[in-house]
Amino acid sequence: MASSSASSSSSSFLFLLLVVASSLQACRRCGAAPAGAEVTRVPGYGGGQLPSRHYAGYVTVDEAHGRRLFYYLVESERDPAKDPLVLWLNGGPGCSSFDGFVYEHGPFNFEAGGSAGSLPKLHLNPYSWSKVSSVIYLDSPAGVGLSYSNDTSDYDTGDLKTAADSHTFLLKWFQLYPEFLKNPFYIAGESYAGVYVPTLSHEVVKGIHEGAKPTINFKGYMVGNGVCDTAFDGNALVPFAHGMALISDDIYKEAYTACQGNYWNGTSANCEEALSKVDTEIEGLNIYDILEPCYHSKSMKQVIPQKSKAPQSFQDLGVTTGKPLPVRTRMLGRAWPLRAPVREGRVPSWQELAVAAPSGVPCMSDEVATAWLNNDGVRSAIHAEPVSSIGPWLLCTDKLDFHHDAGSMIIYHKNLTNQGYRALIYSGDHDMCVPYTGTEAWTASLGYGVVDSWRPWFTNEQVSGYTQGYEEGLTFATIKGAGHTVPEYKPQEALAFYSRWLAGSKL
């Protein structure tokens, strides 16, 4: 009888251990997150339980000024305990990373509501980057998106201050989420984040060397359609336009001869005249994707075939039926510069550029992002300050007085890759704002040996782009048929490419 009782007690004890272990495993992610950070409901989404946990809130990077940066974390749908953690930054400068969340690779596709300003309907995005990684969407610097400061002098900022603040954010964020410290960590972004990403990566590596705590498990970075260097970016458009048959061979030869291959700061009258001919030929195009229409009429048909497997929000990119205006204006700046290289000094806001060159504004709608992020219920659900407190969300702010003060990014890329950090530099091959011709040229200028020669890469047995691998862990790639925001125009291909690169697989 005593033996039976002991056996029963032993079994009960083992069962209790299993229950506790199971509970600990289930709460592995929820235990360390800051109280109240989990997003328990997502207004507009009616599809039941989310495929992974979401967290959002503020991290104060300057207590005295009340400078607070907003983040939204989407945990990996696969294995958040082991999958890579990626910080995503949109460009501008001054544009919110909710651009990436809403329009590119976030967890949802957004469908406009029944009337102007009504709450959008959210559907799960089959090509979300959270399929294979956890992603932090960060609004940086303060004044952008849902981030703000109580001291408006903080809105006078630039590359170096932005990188320093974002590094402070990361150190404090990992203190709040220490369970992610062992995960491989990457920094990624597009457009003007071609400056944000290398400068922040530099700050992170410097912090590691100096013993900053907690120690970030930084592995590398990604830059998509990113600005980099005044001369390389500035001299890229004319060869791109010629290669894409947007200008004639005669116009190209005239420009090349008159400007001697130096287009971004040509000083002769002959060069300026030749470049004006180039501008005349391309001025009616969508500079962010030359395949996408810019000026729409109500009779225009859908651009993507009806049998396309792309999500509806992507299929609707070219639809204009029922739109009240012949030209749909979208975000005054996924990219900077507007037909100009990155130059040292003050960067004009997108509102200023829109006045100066209205025909250069991209031709899509930011309606759903604006309606969703300015809804009081949404603000409350994602733990953001209300509109009455910090003002409306804008895709690209006009609050900043921003200065490009970090110089060329080439030295940053060299320094990082020479230390063994992996780098993926990719371009949509139909982006005319930051053409791949300039990106390909500066990556080659690093002088690294080729370890994987130029070749196609495939998705579902179809050629999806071309890639070349260099020494020091650097990869340059183009994505076929994609514009400036690759994950929006080519979401399936972008996810496949991203997943393979994060895994260290051959592309």
Coordinates of C-alpha atoms in Angstrom, one line a residue:
M1 CA 0.0 0.0 0.0
A2 CA 2.8 2.4 0.9
S3 CA 4.6 1.5 -2.4
S4 CA 1.4 2.2 -4.4
S5 CA 1.1 5.6 -2.6
A6 CA 4.7 6.5 -3.3
S7 CA 4.3 5.5 -6.9
S8 CA 1.1 7.7 -7.2
S9 CA 2.9 10.6 -5.5
S10 CA 5.8 10.2 -7.9
S11 CA 3.5 10.2 -10.9
S12 CA 1.7 13.3 -9.7
F13 CA 5.0 15.0 -9.2
L14 CA 6.2 14.2 -12.7
F15 CA 2.9 15.3 -14.1
L16 CA 3.2 18.6 -12.2
L17 CA 6.7 19.1 -13.6
L18 CA 5.4 18.6 -17.1
V19 CA 2.6 21.1 -16.6
V20 CA 5.0 23.7 -15.2
A21 CA 7.5 23.1 -18.0
S22 CA 4.8 23.4 -20.6
S23 CA 3.5 26.6 -19.0
L24 CA 7.0 28.1 -18.9
Q25 CA 7.5 27.2 -22.6
A26 CA 4.1 28.7 -23.5
C27 CA 5.0 31.9 -21.7
R28 CA 8.5 32.0 -22.9
R29 CA 7.7 35.2 -24.9
C30 CA 5.1 36.8 -22.8
G31 CA 7.0 36.7 -19.5
A32 CA 9.7 39.2 -20.3
A33 CA 7.7 41.7 -22.4
P34 CA 6.8 45.0 -20.6
A35 CA 3.5 45.0 -18.9
G36 CA 0.7 46.3 -21.2
A37 CA 2.9 46.2 -24.4
E38 CA 1.1 43.3 -26.1
V39 CA -1.4 44.3 -28.8
T40 CA -4.4 42.2 -27.8
R41 CA -6.8 43.5 -30.5
V42 CA -6.1 44.9 -34.0
P43 CA -9.0 47.1 -35.1
G44 CA -10.2 46.3 -38.6
Y45 CA -9.0 42.7 -38.4
G46 CA -11.8 40.2 -38.0
G47 CA -10.0 37.0 -39.0
G48 CA -9.8 35.5 -35.5
Q49 CA -6.5 34.8 -33.7
L50 CA -3.4 36.3 -35.1
P51 CA -0.7 34.0 -36.3
S52 CA 1.9 35.5 -33.9
R53 CA 2.1 37.9 -31.0
H54 CA 2.3 41.6 -31.5
Y55 CA 3.7 44.2 -29.2
A56 CA 3.9 48.0 -29.5
G57 CA 4.7 51.1 -27.5
Y58 CA 7.3 53.8 -26.8
V59 CA 10.9 53.8 -25.7
T60 CA 12.1 57.1 -24.2
V61 CA 15.6 57.9 -25.6
D62 CA 15.9 61.3 -23.8
E63 CA 14.2 61.7 -20.4
A64 CA 14.9 65.4 -20.1
H65 CA 13.4 66.3 -23.4
G66 CA 10.7 63.6 -23.4
R67 CA 12.0 62.3 -26.7
R68 CA 10.1 59.0 -27.4
L69 CA 10.4 56.6 -30.3
F70 CA 7.4 54.4 -31.2
Y71 CA 7.9 50.7 -32.3
Y72 CA 5.6 47.9 -33.4
L73 CA 6.9 44.4 -33.0
V74 CA 5.5 41.5 -35.0
E75 CA 6.8 38.2 -33.7
S76 CA 7.8 35.4 -36.1
E77 CA 5.0 33.1 -37.1
R78 CA 7.5 30.2 -37.3
D79 CA 9.8 30.1 -34.2
P80 CA 10.2 33.4 -32.4
A81 CA 12.6 31.9 -30.0
K82 CA 15.2 31.1 -32.7
D83 CA 14.3 33.0 -35.8
P84 CA 16.2 36.2 -36.7
L85 CA 15.0 39.6 -35.3
V86 CA 15.0 42.4 -37.9
L87 CA 14.7 46.2 -37.3
W88 CA 12.9 47.8 -40.3
L89 CA 13.4 51.5 -41.2
N90 CA 11.7 53.4 -44.0
G91 CA 13.4 56.4 -45.5
G92 CA 12.4 59.9 -46.4
P93 CA 14.1 61.3 -44.3
G94 CA 11.0 61.8 -42.3
C95 CA 8.9 58.9 -43.5
S96 CA 7.2 56.5 -41.1
S97 CA 8.1 52.8 -41.0
F98 CA 4.4 52.1 -41.0
D99 CA 4.8 52.5 -44.7
G100 CA 6.6 49.1 -44.6
F101 CA 4.0 47.8 -42.2
V102 CA 0.9 48.8 -44.1
Y103 CA 2.0 48.7 -47.8
E104 CA 5.0 46.3 -48.0
H105 CA 5.8 43.4 -45.8
G106 CA 3.7 43.8 -42.7
P107 CA 1.3 41.2 -41.3
F108 CA -1.8 42.6 -43.0
N109 CA -3.1 43.7 -46.3
F110 CA -5.3 46.8 -45.9
E111 CA -8.6 47.1 -47.7
A112 CA -10.2 50.6 -47.8
G113 CA -13.3 51.0 -45.8
G114 CA -16.7 51.8 -47.2
S115 CA -16.4 55.6 -47.1
A116 CA -13.6 58.1 -46.9
G117 CA -11.8 58.0 -43.6
S118 CA -13.6 54.9 -42.4
L119 CA -11.7 52.1 -40.7
P120 CA -9.9 49.8 -43.2
K121 CA -10.5 46.1 -43.3
L122 CA -7.4 44.0 -42.5
H123 CA -6.6 40.6 -44.0
L124 CA -3.5 38.4 -43.3
N125 CA -0.7 39.0 -45.7
P126 CA 0.6 35.7 -47.1
Y127 CA 3.9 37.4 -47.9
S128 CA 4.6 39.0 -44.6
W129 CA 8.2 39.0 -43.5
S130 CA 7.0 37.7 -40.1
K131 CA 6.6 34.3 -41.8
V132 CA 10.3 33.8 -41.2
S133 CA 11.5 36.5 -38.7
S134 CA 10.4 38.8 -36.0
V135 CA 10.2 42.4 -37.2
I136 CA 10.4 45.7 -35.3
Y137 CA 8.9 48.6 -37.2
L138 CA 10.5 51.8 -35.8
D139 CA 9.5 55.4 -36.4
S140 CA 12.7 57.3 -36.3
P141 CA 13.8 60.1 -35.7
A142 CA 11.5 61.8 -33.2
G143 CA 8.8 63.7 -35.1
V144 CA 8.3 60.9 -37.6
G145 CA 5.1 58.9 -37.6
L146 CA 4.0 58.2 -34.1
S147 CA 7.3 59.2 -32.5
Y148 CA 7.6 62.6 -30.9
S149 CA 9.4 64.9 -28.4
N150 CA 8.2 67.4 -25.8
D151 CA 11.1 69.6 -26.9
T152 CA 10.6 70.7 -30.5
S153 CA 14.3 71.6 -30.8
D154 CA 14.8 67.9 -31.2
Y155 CA 13.2 68.2 -34.6
D156 CA 16.4 69.9 -35.8
T157 CA 18.3 66.7 -36.5
G158 CA 20.3 64.7 -39.0
D159 CA 21.9 61.4 -39.9
L160 CA 24.3 61.2 -36.9
K161 CA 21.8 62.2 -34.2
T162 CA 19.2 59.8 -35.7
A163 CA 21.7 56.9 -35.6
A164 CA 22.7 57.7 -32.0
D165 CA 19.0 57.9 -30.9
S166 CA 18.1 54.7 -32.7
H167 CA 21.1 52.9 -31.0
T168 CA 19.8 54.2 -27.6
F169 CA 16.4 52.8 -28.5
L170 CA 17.8 49.4 -29.3
L171 CA 19.8 49.1 -26.0
K172 CA 16.7 50.1 -24.0
W173 CA 14.4 47.9 -26.2
F174 CA 16.5 44.8 -25.6
Q175 CA 16.4 45.5 -21.8
L176 CA 12.6 45.4 -22.2
Y177 CA 12.7 42.2 -24.3
P178 CA 15.8 40.3 -23.1
E179 CA 14.4 37.1 -24.5
F180 CA 15.5 38.3 -28.0
L181 CA 19.2 38.9 -27.0
K182 CA 20.2 35.5 -28.3
N183 CA 18.4 35.8 -31.7
P184 CA 20.5 36.8 -34.7
F185 CA 19.8 40.5 -35.2
Y186 CA 19.7 42.4 -38.5
I187 CA 19.0 46.0 -39.5
A188 CA 17.1 46.6 -42.7
G189 CA 15.5 49.5 -44.6
E190 CA 15.0 51.2 -48.0
S191 CA 15.5 54.4 -49.8
Y192 CA 17.0 57.1 -47.5
A193 CA 17.4 54.2 -45.0
G194 CA 20.4 53.6 -47.2
V195 CA 21.9 56.2 -44.8
Y196 CA 20.0 55.1 -41.7
V197 CA 21.0 51.5 -41.9
P198 CA 24.8 51.7 -42.2
T199 CA 25.1 54.6 -39.7
L200 CA 23.0 52.8 -37.1
S201 CA 24.9 49.5 -37.8
H202 CA 28.1 51.5 -37.2
E203 CA 26.7 52.7 -33.8
V204 CA 25.7 49.2 -32.9
V205 CA 29.1 47.7 -33.7
K206 CA 30.9 50.6 -31.9
G207 CA 28.7 49.9 -28.9
I208 CA 29.6 46.2 -29.0
H209 CA 33.3 47.0 -29.1
E210 CA 32.9 49.5 -26.2
G211 CA 31.1 47.0 -24.0
A212 CA 27.6 48.6 -24.2
K213 CA 25.1 46.5 -22.4
P214 CA 23.1 44.6 -23.2
T215 CA 25.2 43.0 -25.9
I216 CA 23.4 42.9 -29.2
N217 CA 23.8 39.8 -31.3
F218 CA 24.3 41.8 -34.5
K219 CA 24.9 39.8 -37.6
G220 CA 24.4 42.1 -40.6
Y221 CA 22.2 44.4 -42.5
M222 CA 20.0 44.9 -45.7
V223 CA 19.5 48.0 -47.8
G224 CA 16.9 48.1 -50.6
N225 CA 17.0 50.8 -53.3
G226 CA 19.2 52.8 -50.9
V227 CA 20.9 56.1 -51.4
C228 CA 24.6 55.8 -50.8
D229 CA 27.0 58.3 -52.4
T230 CA 26.6 61.6 -54.2
A231 CA 28.6 60.8 -57.3
F232 CA 27.5 57.2 -57.8
D233 CA 23.8 57.9 -57.2
G234 CA 23.9 61.2 -59.1
N235 CA 25.5 59.6 -62.2
A236 CA 23.1 56.6 -62.3
L237 CA 19.9 58.0 -63.9
V238 CA 21.2 58.7 -67.4
P239 CA 22.7 55.3 -68.0
F240 CA 19.6 53.7 -66.5
A241 CA 17.3 55.6 -68.8
H242 CA 19.4 54.7 -71.8
G243 CA 19.5 51.0 -70.8
M244 CA 15.8 50.9 -70.3
A245 CA 15.2 52.5 -73.7
L246 CA 13.6 55.6 -72.2
I247 CA 15.9 57.9 -74.1
S248 CA 17.3 57.4 -77.5
D249 CA 20.9 56.5 -78.3
D250 CA 21.5 59.9 -79.8
I251 CA 20.3 61.7 -76.6
Y252 CA 22.4 59.5 -74.5
K253 CA 25.5 60.0 -76.5
E254 CA 24.9 63.8 -76.5
A255 CA 24.6 63.8 -72.7
Y256 CA 27.6 61.6 -72.2
T257 CA 29.8 63.7 -74.4
A258 CA 28.6 67.0 -73.1
C259 CA 28.8 66.0 -69.4
Q260 CA 31.8 63.6 -69.8
G261 CA 29.9 61.0 -67.8
N262 CA 29.4 63.4 -64.8
Y263 CA 25.7 64.2 -64.7
W264 CA 25.0 65.2 -61.1
N265 CA 26.9 68.4 -61.0
G266 CA 27.6 69.3 -64.7
T267 CA 28.7 72.9 -65.0
S268 CA 28.8 73.5 -68.8
A269 CA 25.9 74.9 -70.7
N270 CA 26.1 72.1 -73.2
C271 CA 25.7 69.6 -70.4
E272 CA 22.7 71.3 -68.9
E273 CA 21.1 71.5 -72.3
A274 CA 21.7 67.8 -72.9
L275 CA 20.3 66.9 -69.5
S276 CA 17.2 68.9 -70.1
K277 CA 16.5 66.7 -73.1
V278 CA 16.8 63.7 -70.9
D279 CA 14.4 65.2 -68.3
T280 CA 11.9 66.0 -71.1
E281 CA 11.8 62.4 -72.2
I282 CA 11.2 60.9 -68.8
E283 CA 9.2 63.6 -67.0
G284 CA 5.9 61.8 -67.5
L285 CA 7.0 58.5 -65.9
N286 CA 6.5 57.2 -62.4
I287 CA 10.1 57.6 -61.1
Y288 CA 9.5 54.9 -58.5
D289 CA 8.5 52.2 -60.9
I290 CA 8.7 53.0 -64.6
L291 CA 6.3 50.1 -65.3
E292 CA 3.5 51.7 -63.2
P293 CA 1.3 54.5 -64.6
C294 CA 1.5 57.9 -63.0
Y295 CA -1.3 59.8 -64.7
H296 CA -4.5 57.8 -64.5
S297 CA -7.8 58.1 -66.3
K298 CA -11.0 56.4 -65.3
S299 CA -10.9 54.3 -68.3
M300 CA -7.5 52.8 -67.4
K301 CA -7.6 49.0 -66.9
Q302 CA -6.1 47.0 -64.0
V303 CA -2.4 46.7 -64.5
I304 CA -1.9 43.3 -62.9
P305 CA -3.6 40.3 -64.6
Q306 CA -6.8 39.2 -63.0
K307 CA -5.4 35.7 -62.5
S308 CA -2.5 37.1 -60.4
K309 CA -2.0 35.4 -57.1
A310 CA -0.9 38.6 -55.5
P311 CA -3.0 40.0 -52.6
Q312 CA -5.8 42.2 -53.6
S313 CA -4.1 45.3 -52.2
F314 CA -1.3 44.7 -54.6
Q315 CA -3.6 44.0 -57.5
D316 CA -5.3 47.3 -57.0
L317 CA -2.2 49.4 -57.6
G318 CA -3.2 50.4 -61.1
V319 CA -7.0 50.6 -60.6
T320 CA -8.5 54.0 -61.0
T321 CA -12.2 53.4 -61.6
G322 CA -14.2 55.3 -59.1
K323 CA -11.3 57.4 -57.9
P324 CA -12.3 61.1 -57.5
L325 CA -9.1 62.5 -59.0
P326 CA -7.3 61.7 -62.2
V327 CA -4.0 61.6 -60.4
R328 CA -3.7 59.7 -57.1
T329 CA -1.1 61.2 -54.9
R330 CA 0.7 59.1 -52.5
M331 CA 3.3 59.6 -49.9
L332 CA 5.4 62.7 -50.5
G333 CA 8.5 60.6 -50.1
R334 CA 9.3 57.0 -49.9
A335 CA 12.5 58.1 -51.3
W336 CA 14.8 61.0 -51.2
P337 CA 16.2 62.5 -53.4
L338 CA 13.8 63.5 -56.1
R339 CA 15.9 63.1 -59.3
A340 CA 18.9 64.4 -57.4
P341 CA 21.8 62.7 -55.5
V342 CA 22.2 62.8 -51.8
R343 CA 24.1 66.0 -51.0
E344 CA 25.6 67.3 -47.8
G345 CA 23.5 69.8 -46.0
R346 CA 19.8 70.4 -45.3
V347 CA 17.3 68.0 -46.9
P348 CA 14.1 69.7 -48.0
S349 CA 10.9 68.1 -46.7
W350 CA 8.6 66.2 -49.0
Q351 CA 6.0 69.0 -48.7
E352 CA 8.6 71.4 -50.0
L353 CA 9.5 69.1 -52.9
A354 CA 5.9 68.5 -53.8
V355 CA 5.4 72.2 -54.3
A356 CA 8.5 72.5 -56.3
A357 CA 7.9 69.4 -58.5
P358 CA 4.3 68.2 -58.1
S359 CA 4.7 65.9 -61.2
G360 CA 7.3 64.0 -59.3
V361 CA 4.9 62.7 -56.6
P362 CA 4.3 59.0 -56.8
C363 CA 0.8 57.9 -57.9
M364 CA -0.7 55.7 -55.3
S365 CA -3.0 56.3 -52.3
D366 CA -2.0 56.5 -48.7
E367 CA -5.7 56.5 -47.7
V368 CA -5.8 53.3 -45.7
A369 CA -2.7 54.0 -43.6
T370 CA -3.9 57.5 -42.8
A371 CA -7.4 56.3 -41.9
W372 CA -6.1 53.5 -39.7
L373 CA -3.4 55.3 -37.8
N374 CA -5.5 58.4 -37.1
N375 CA -8.3 56.3 -35.7
D376 CA -8.6 56.8 -31.9
G377 CA -9.5 53.1 -31.4
V378 CA -6.4 52.0 -33.3
R379 CA -4.1 54.4 -31.4
S380 CA -5.4 53.0 -28.1
A381 CA -5.1 49.4 -29.3
I382 CA -1.4 49.8 -30.3
H383 CA -0.5 51.9 -27.3
A384 CA 0.2 55.1 -29.2
E385 CA -0.5 58.6 -28.0
P386 CA -3.9 60.0 -29.3
V387 CA -4.2 62.5 -32.2
S388 CA -5.2 65.1 -29.6
S389 CA -1.9 64.7 -27.9
I390 CA 0.7 64.4 -30.7
G391 CA -1.2 65.3 -33.8
P392 CA -2.2 63.3 -36.9
W393 CA 0.0 60.6 -38.4
L394 CA 1.6 61.6 -41.7
L395 CA 3.4 59.2 -44.0
C396 CA 6.2 61.8 -44.3
T397 CA 6.4 64.6 -41.8
D398 CA 7.1 68.3 -42.4
K399 CA 8.2 68.8 -38.7
L400 CA 11.9 68.0 -39.3
D401 CA 14.8 70.3 -40.2
F402 CA 16.9 67.4 -41.3
H403 CA 20.6 67.6 -42.4
H404 CA 22.5 65.0 -44.3
D405 CA 25.7 65.1 -42.2
A406 CA 27.2 61.6 -42.5
G407 CA 28.8 61.9 -45.9
S408 CA 29.2 59.0 -48.3
M409 CA 28.0 55.6 -47.1
I410 CA 30.8 53.7 -48.9
I411 CA 33.2 54.0 -46.0
Y412 CA 30.5 52.7 -43.6
H413 CA 29.9 49.7 -45.8
K414 CA 33.6 48.9 -46.1
N415 CA 34.1 49.2 -42.4
L416 CA 31.2 46.9 -41.5
T417 CA 31.8 44.2 -44.1
N418 CA 35.6 44.1 -43.4
Q419 CA 34.6 43.2 -39.8
G420 CA 32.7 40.2 -41.0
Y421 CA 29.1 41.5 -40.9
R422 CA 26.9 40.3 -43.8
A423 CA 25.3 42.8 -46.1
L424 CA 22.6 42.4 -48.7
I425 CA 22.3 45.4 -51.1
Y426 CA 19.3 44.9 -53.4
S427 CA 17.5 47.0 -56.1
G428 CA 14.2 46.9 -58.0
D429 CA 15.4 47.0 -61.6
H430 CA 12.7 49.4 -62.6
D431 CA 13.3 52.0 -59.9
M432 CA 14.4 55.3 -61.5
C433 CA 14.7 57.3 -58.3
V434 CA 17.7 55.3 -57.0
P435 CA 18.6 53.3 -60.1
Y436 CA 20.3 50.0 -59.7
T437 CA 23.1 51.2 -62.1
G438 CA 24.5 53.4 -59.3
T439 CA 24.1 50.8 -56.6
E440 CA 25.8 48.2 -58.8
A441 CA 28.7 50.6 -59.5
W442 CA 29.4 51.5 -55.9
T443 CA 29.3 47.9 -54.7
A444 CA 31.8 47.0 -57.4
S445 CA 33.9 50.0 -56.4
L446 CA 34.6 48.4 -53.0
G447 CA 37.2 46.2 -54.8
Y448 CA 36.1 42.9 -53.3
G449 CA 36.7 39.7 -55.2
V450 CA 33.7 38.0 -56.8
V451 CA 32.9 34.6 -55.1
D452 CA 29.6 34.0 -56.8
S453 CA 29.4 35.4 -60.4
W454 CA 26.5 37.3 -61.8
R455 CA 23.6 34.9 -62.4
P456 CA 19.8 34.6 -62.2
W457 CA 18.0 33.5 -59.1
F458 CA 14.6 31.9 -59.1
T459 CA 11.2 31.8 -57.3
N460 CA 8.8 28.9 -58.3
E461 CA 11.1 28.0 -61.2
Q462 CA 10.8 31.5 -62.6
V463 CA 13.7 34.0 -63.0
S464 CA 13.1 36.6 -60.3
G465 CA 16.2 38.6 -60.6
Y466 CA 20.0 38.6 -60.7
T467 CA 22.7 38.4 -58.0
Q468 CA 26.4 38.6 -57.5
G469 CA 28.3 37.6 -54.3
Y470 CA 31.4 39.3 -53.2
E471 CA 34.0 38.6 -50.6
E472 CA 33.5 39.9 -47.1
G473 CA 29.9 38.7 -47.1
L474 CA 28.5 41.3 -49.5
T475 CA 25.7 40.4 -51.9
F476 CA 24.3 42.7 -54.6
A477 CA 21.0 41.7 -56.3
T478 CA 18.3 43.0 -58.5
I479 CA 14.7 41.9 -58.4
K480 CA 13.1 41.7 -61.8
G481 CA 10.1 43.9 -62.6
A482 CA 10.2 45.7 -59.2
G483 CA 10.1 49.4 -58.4
H484 CA 11.5 51.4 -55.6
T485 CA 9.5 49.5 -52.9
V486 CA 10.3 45.9 -53.9
P487 CA 8.2 44.2 -51.2
E488 CA 5.2 46.0 -52.4
Y489 CA 5.6 45.4 -56.1
K490 CA 7.1 41.9 -55.8
P491 CA 6.0 40.6 -52.4
Q492 CA 6.3 36.9 -53.1
E493 CA 9.8 37.3 -54.7
A494 CA 10.9 39.7 -51.9
L495 CA 9.9 37.2 -49.2
A496 CA 11.6 34.3 -50.9
F497 CA 14.8 36.4 -51.4
Y498 CA 14.7 37.7 -47.8
S499 CA 14.1 34.3 -46.3
R500 CA 17.0 32.7 -48.2
W501 CA 19.4 35.4 -47.3
L502 CA 18.6 35.4 -43.6
A503 CA 19.0 31.6 -43.6
G504 CA 22.5 32.0 -45.2
S505 CA 21.3 29.9 -48.2
K506 CA 22.5 30.4 -51.7
L507 CA 20.2 32.9 -53.4

